[in-house]
Amino acid sequence: MVLPLLTRLDHVGIACRDLDRTVELYRATFGLEVASFEVNEAQGVREAMLRVGSGAPVAGAPGAGYVQLLEPLGPDTPVGKFLARRGEGIHHVGYGVTDIEQALSEIGGTGIRLLDERPRHGSMGASIAFLHPADLGGVLTELVQFVPVP
Ligand code: CMX
Ligand code: CO
């Protein structure tokens, strides 16, 4: 096993009610621009990735970090339920990993509950998987393996 399993802070996921308004808030306040805009039906979100910084690449992944703004596609989705329960705010933290299958196997072996046994499709072509917040101090944690576009 190569430690640490987490290679970089990839993104902070922020739940919002109105994606377009929140994108505009981040643009007007911080000058951040949308790097990618997607609808992910499987995750139940409309989302925008805003690039922060332009750090040197680490382990083949882009060095920059991102803010991921998330608007739910409906009330019965992870972000929809979160908004109803807690209101707008930080929803999860995403970390880069080099090998997501191996990371899931290692982390699962420690007893932390995996919300995804197998990686799923995430933003900008990445491979992603979530870990249960109740086992990680109340923080919903996402693993992200960057998949370079050929
Ligand atoms: N962070 C911390 N705790 C959270 C949470 C979050 N984002 N979402 C829910 N919880 C907590 C609730 O507060 C609640 O805690 P208590 O029982 O102590 O009050 C508990 O989890 C259950 O809440 P719930 O509303 O019934 O939520 P569910 O159990 O149905 O689902 C979770 C919670 C984390 C398992 C689910 O949201 C999930 O599977 N998330 C992973 C997928 C996801 O979030 N996708 C959207 C982002 C996509 C992307 O980043 O690309
Ligand atoms: Co995310």
mmCIF file of C-alpha atoms and ligand atoms in Angstrom:
data_model
loop_
_atom_site.group_PDB
_atom_site.id
_atom_site.type_symbol
_atom_site.label_atom_id
_atom_site.label_comp_id
_atom_site.label_asym_id
_atom_site.label_seq_id
_atom_site.Cartn_x
_atom_site.Cartn_y
_atom_site.Cartn_z
ATOM 1 C CA MET A 1 0.000 0.000 0.000
ATOM 2 C CA VAL A 2 1.269 3.483 -0.897
ATOM 3 C CA LEU A 3 0.521 5.991 1.854
ATOM 4 C CA PRO A 4 -1.001 8.471 2.117
ATOM 5 C CA LEU A 5 -4.004 7.284 0.103
ATOM 6 C CA LEU A 6 -5.164 10.892 -0.383
ATOM 7 C CA THR A 7 -2.880 12.825 -2.748
ATOM 8 C CA ARG A 8 -4.522 16.246 -2.892
ATOM 9 C CA LEU A 9 -7.584 18.274 -1.995
ATOM 10 C CA ASP A 10 -9.673 18.020 -5.170
ATOM 11 C CA HIS A 11 -12.815 19.984 -4.334
ATOM 12 C CA VAL A 12 -15.254 21.253 -1.763
ATOM 13 C CA GLY A 13 -18.865 20.417 -2.618
ATOM 14 C CA ILE A 14 -21.365 23.146 -1.735
ATOM 15 C CA ALA A 15 -25.130 22.612 -1.717
ATOM 16 C CA CYS A 16 -27.172 25.498 -3.110
ATOM 17 C CA ARG A 17 -30.796 26.056 -4.093
ATOM 18 C CA ASP A 18 -30.111 28.078 -7.240
ATOM 19 C CA LEU A 19 -27.027 27.066 -9.227
ATOM 20 C CA ASP A 20 -27.079 29.972 -11.677
ATOM 21 C CA ARG A 21 -27.371 32.538 -8.892
ATOM 22 C CA THR A 22 -24.597 30.894 -6.869
ATOM 23 C CA VAL A 23 -22.267 30.671 -9.884
ATOM 24 C CA GLU A 24 -22.852 34.397 -10.403
ATOM 25 C CA LEU A 25 -22.166 35.074 -6.703
ATOM 26 C CA TYR A 26 -18.767 33.297 -6.944
ATOM 27 C CA ARG A 27 -17.960 35.098 -10.196
ATOM 28 C CA ALA A 28 -18.896 38.535 -8.899
ATOM 29 C CA THR A 29 -17.270 38.043 -5.481
ATOM 30 C CA PHE A 30 -14.129 36.054 -6.324
ATOM 31 C CA GLY A 31 -13.746 36.244 -10.092
ATOM 32 C CA LEU A 32 -14.014 32.440 -10.391
ATOM 33 C CA GLU A 33 -15.176 31.032 -13.726
ATOM 34 C CA VAL A 34 -16.977 27.787 -14.554
ATOM 35 C CA ALA A 35 -14.553 25.108 -15.783
ATOM 36 C CA SER A 36 -17.266 22.522 -16.321
ATOM 37 C CA PHE A 37 -21.040 22.482 -16.124
ATOM 38 C CA GLU A 38 -22.860 19.130 -16.010
ATOM 39 C CA VAL A 39 -26.096 17.399 -15.131
ATOM 40 C CA ASN A 40 -25.416 14.095 -13.357
ATOM 41 C CA GLU A 41 -28.715 12.214 -13.194
ATOM 42 C CA ALA A 42 -27.223 9.334 -11.204
ATOM 43 C CA GLN A 43 -26.052 11.738 -8.470
ATOM 44 C CA GLY A 44 -29.240 13.828 -8.723
ATOM 45 C CA VAL A 45 -27.480 17.133 -9.368
ATOM 46 C CA ARG A 46 -26.918 20.044 -11.712
ATOM 47 C CA GLU A 47 -23.413 21.160 -10.956
ATOM 48 C CA ALA A 48 -20.650 23.582 -11.817
ATOM 49 C CA MET A 49 -16.934 23.123 -11.163
ATOM 50 C CA LEU A 50 -15.051 26.396 -10.564
ATOM 51 C CA ARG A 51 -11.264 26.120 -10.800
ATOM 52 C CA VAL A 52 -9.277 27.694 -7.973
ATOM 53 C CA GLY A 53 -5.581 28.241 -8.694
ATOM 54 C CA SER A 54 -3.377 26.568 -11.256
ATOM 55 C CA GLY A 55 -0.999 24.482 -9.154
ATOM 56 C CA ALA A 56 1.473 22.090 -10.727
ATOM 57 C CA PRO A 57 0.068 18.645 -11.536
ATOM 58 C CA VAL A 58 0.436 15.996 -8.828
ATOM 59 C CA ALA A 59 0.377 12.272 -9.620
ATOM 60 C CA GLY A 60 -0.995 12.927 -13.107
ATOM 61 C CA ALA A 61 -3.940 14.947 -11.783
ATOM 62 C CA PRO A 62 -4.545 18.668 -12.302
ATOM 63 C CA GLY A 63 -2.904 20.667 -9.514
ATOM 64 C CA ALA A 64 -5.747 23.152 -9.234
ATOM 65 C CA GLY A 65 -8.501 22.667 -6.699
ATOM 66 C CA TYR A 66 -12.177 23.220 -7.415
ATOM 67 C CA VAL A 67 -15.345 24.478 -5.816
ATOM 68 C CA GLN A 68 -18.218 22.200 -6.839
ATOM 69 C CA LEU A 69 -21.567 24.009 -6.680
ATOM 70 C CA LEU A 70 -24.465 21.545 -6.451
ATOM 71 C CA GLU A 71 -28.162 22.116 -7.093
ATOM 72 C CA PRO A 72 -30.471 19.126 -6.536
ATOM 73 C CA LEU A 73 -32.547 17.714 -9.405
ATOM 74 C CA GLY A 74 -35.317 16.994 -6.884
ATOM 75 C CA PRO A 75 -36.132 16.773 -3.166
ATOM 76 C CA ASP A 76 -35.480 13.031 -2.934
ATOM 77 C CA THR A 77 -31.797 13.234 -3.900
ATOM 78 C CA PRO A 78 -28.739 13.421 -1.600
ATOM 79 C CA VAL A 79 -28.399 17.186 -2.048
ATOM 80 C CA GLY A 80 -32.185 17.772 -1.959
ATOM 81 C CA LYS A 81 -32.451 15.974 1.375
ATOM 82 C CA PHE A 82 -29.387 17.796 2.710
ATOM 83 C CA LEU A 83 -30.877 21.215 1.825
ATOM 84 C CA ALA A 84 -34.166 20.336 3.517
ATOM 85 C CA ARG A 85 -32.383 19.153 6.663
ATOM 86 C CA ARG A 86 -29.488 21.595 6.984
ATOM 87 C CA GLY A 87 -29.957 24.371 4.424
ATOM 88 C CA GLU A 88 -27.303 25.668 2.059
ATOM 89 C CA GLY A 89 -23.641 25.082 2.876
ATOM 90 C CA ILE A 90 -20.716 22.662 2.664
ATOM 91 C CA HIS A 91 -21.982 19.235 1.586
ATOM 92 C CA HIS A 92 -18.782 17.192 1.128
ATOM 93 C CA VAL A 93 -15.019 17.244 0.634
ATOM 94 C CA GLY A 94 -13.402 15.483 -2.345
ATOM 95 C CA TYR A 95 -9.800 14.191 -2.237
ATOM 96 C CA GLY A 96 -7.627 12.946 -5.069
ATOM 97 C CA VAL A 97 -6.490 9.315 -5.061
ATOM 98 C CA THR A 98 -4.117 7.564 -7.451
ATOM 99 C CA ASP A 99 -5.956 4.248 -7.613
ATOM 100 C CA ILE A 100 -9.590 4.460 -6.495
ATOM 101 C CA GLU A 101 -10.235 0.685 -6.523
ATOM 102 C CA GLN A 102 -7.264 0.089 -4.256
ATOM 103 C CA ALA A 103 -8.168 3.041 -2.012
ATOM 104 C CA LEU A 104 -11.727 1.666 -1.589
ATOM 105 C CA SER A 105 -10.391 -1.730 -0.700
ATOM 106 C CA GLU A 106 -7.903 -0.318 1.837
ATOM 107 C CA ILE A 107 -10.402 2.074 3.414
ATOM 108 C CA GLY A 108 -13.175 -0.544 3.469
ATOM 109 C CA GLY A 109 -10.763 -2.820 5.304
ATOM 110 C CA THR A 110 -10.511 -0.315 8.162
ATOM 111 C CA GLY A 111 -14.271 -0.606 8.804
ATOM 112 C CA ILE A 112 -15.273 2.779 7.342
ATOM 113 C CA ARG A 113 -18.550 2.279 5.463
ATOM 114 C CA LEU A 114 -18.315 2.692 1.692
ATOM 115 C CA LEU A 115 -21.363 4.321 0.104
ATOM 116 C CA ASP A 116 -20.060 3.093 -3.252
ATOM 117 C CA GLU A 117 -18.463 -0.353 -3.407
ATOM 118 C CA ARG A 118 -17.505 0.377 -7.000
ATOM 119 C CA PRO A 119 -16.406 3.734 -8.447
ATOM 120 C CA ARG A 120 -19.004 5.815 -10.270
ATOM 121 C CA HIS A 121 -18.973 8.522 -12.915
ATOM 122 C CA GLY A 122 -18.166 12.018 -11.566
ATOM 123 C CA SER A 123 -17.420 15.518 -12.853
ATOM 124 C CA MET A 124 -15.084 16.072 -15.785
ATOM 125 C CA GLY A 125 -14.791 12.342 -16.486
ATOM 126 C CA ALA A 126 -13.401 11.483 -13.057
ATOM 127 C CA SER A 127 -14.025 8.227 -11.252
ATOM 128 C CA ILE A 128 -15.582 8.872 -7.804
ATOM 129 C CA ALA A 129 -16.783 7.084 -4.664
ATOM 130 C CA PHE A 130 -18.241 8.277 -1.346
ATOM 131 C CA LEU A 131 -17.468 7.306 2.257
ATOM 132 C CA HIS A 132 -20.096 7.495 5.008
ATOM 133 C CA PRO A 133 -20.066 10.771 6.973
ATOM 134 C CA ALA A 134 -21.097 9.075 10.222
ATOM 135 C CA ASP A 135 -17.767 7.157 10.204
ATOM 136 C CA LEU A 136 -15.668 10.236 9.383
ATOM 137 C CA GLY A 137 -16.560 12.787 12.017
ATOM 138 C CA GLY A 138 -19.692 13.998 10.239
ATOM 139 C CA VAL A 139 -17.938 14.782 6.941
ATOM 140 C CA LEU A 140 -19.242 13.190 3.737
ATOM 141 C CA THR A 141 -15.982 12.303 1.977
ATOM 142 C CA GLU A 142 -15.468 11.674 -1.732
ATOM 143 C CA LEU A 143 -12.544 9.932 -3.427
ATOM 144 C CA VAL A 144 -11.689 11.235 -6.900
ATOM 145 C CA GLN A 145 -9.464 9.567 -9.458
ATOM 146 C CA PHE A 146 -8.727 11.915 -12.301
ATOM 147 C CA VAL A 147 -9.051 10.225 -15.688
ATOM 148 C CA PRO A 148 -7.094 12.128 -18.350
ATOM 149 C CA VAL A 149 -8.897 12.722 -21.641
ATOM 150 C CA PRO A 150 -6.897 10.867 -24.356
HETATM 151 N N1 CMX B 1 -22.660 15.476 5.358
HETATM 152 C C1 CMX B 1 -22.733 15.059 6.651
HETATM 153 N N2 CMX B 1 -23.797 14.369 7.141
HETATM 154 C C2 CMX B 1 -24.806 14.115 6.285
HETATM 155 C C3 CMX B 1 -24.789 14.522 4.940
HETATM 156 C C4 CMX B 1 -23.653 15.230 4.489
HETATM 157 N N3 CMX B 1 -23.558 15.647 3.223
HETATM 158 N N4 CMX B 1 -25.942 14.131 4.343
HETATM 159 C C5 CMX B 1 -26.671 13.499 5.286
HETATM 160 N N5 CMX B 1 -25.984 13.490 6.448
HETATM 161 C C6 CMX B 1 -26.439 12.919 7.717
HETATM 162 C C7 CMX B 1 -27.721 13.566 8.176
HETATM 163 O O1 CMX B 1 -27.472 14.761 8.870
HETATM 164 C C8 CMX B 1 -28.291 12.479 9.080
HETATM 165 O O2 CMX B 1 -27.618 12.479 10.317
HETATM 166 P P1 CMX B 1 -28.408 12.205 11.688
HETATM 167 O O3 CMX B 1 -29.105 10.898 11.486
HETATM 168 O O4 CMX B 1 -27.315 12.181 12.697
HETATM 169 O O5 CMX B 1 -29.332 13.363 11.816
HETATM 170 C C9 CMX B 1 -27.923 11.207 8.348
HETATM 171 O O6 CMX B 1 -26.783 11.551 7.525
HETATM 172 C C10 CMX B 1 -29.039 10.668 7.458
HETATM 173 O O7 CMX B 1 -29.538 11.747 6.684
HETATM 174 P P2 CMX B 1 -30.565 11.568 5.463
HETATM 175 O O8 CMX B 1 -31.037 12.917 5.035
HETATM 176 O O9 CMX B 1 -31.591 10.512 5.812
HETATM 177 O O10 CMX B 1 -29.625 11.075 4.318
HETATM 178 P P3 CMX B 1 -29.420 9.607 3.768
HETATM 179 O O11 CMX B 1 -29.028 8.658 4.863
HETATM 180 O O12 CMX B 1 -30.545 9.214 2.872
HETATM 181 O O13 CMX B 1 -28.135 9.872 2.857
HETATM 182 C C11 CMX B 1 -25.824 9.908 2.502
HETATM 183 C C12 CMX B 1 -26.963 10.412 3.379
HETATM 184 C C13 CMX B 1 -24.543 10.637 2.907
HETATM 185 C C14 CMX B 1 -25.685 8.391 2.702
HETATM 186 C C15 CMX B 1 -26.222 10.217 0.999
HETATM 187 O O14 CMX B 1 -26.389 11.609 0.877
HETATM 188 C C16 CMX B 1 -25.209 9.723 -0.007
HETATM 189 O O15 CMX B 1 -25.171 8.544 -0.329
HETATM 190 N N6 CMX B 1 -24.340 10.638 -0.546
HETATM 191 C C17 CMX B 1 -23.367 10.285 -1.567
HETATM 192 C C18 CMX B 1 -23.771 10.775 -2.949
HETATM 193 C C19 CMX B 1 -23.876 12.272 -3.045
HETATM 194 O O16 CMX B 1 -23.857 12.992 -2.053
HETATM 195 N N7 CMX B 1 -24.001 12.778 -4.303
HETATM 196 C C20 CMX B 1 -24.089 14.189 -4.585
HETATM 197 C C21 CMX B 1 -22.719 14.801 -4.921
HETATM 198 C C22 CMX B 1 -22.201 14.333 -6.255
HETATM 199 C C23 CMX B 1 -20.786 14.755 -6.598
HETATM 200 O O17 CMX B 1 -20.030 15.243 -5.758
HETATM 201 O O18 CMX B 1 -20.392 14.575 -7.769
HETATM 202 CO CO CO B 2 -18.078 16.104 -5.328
#
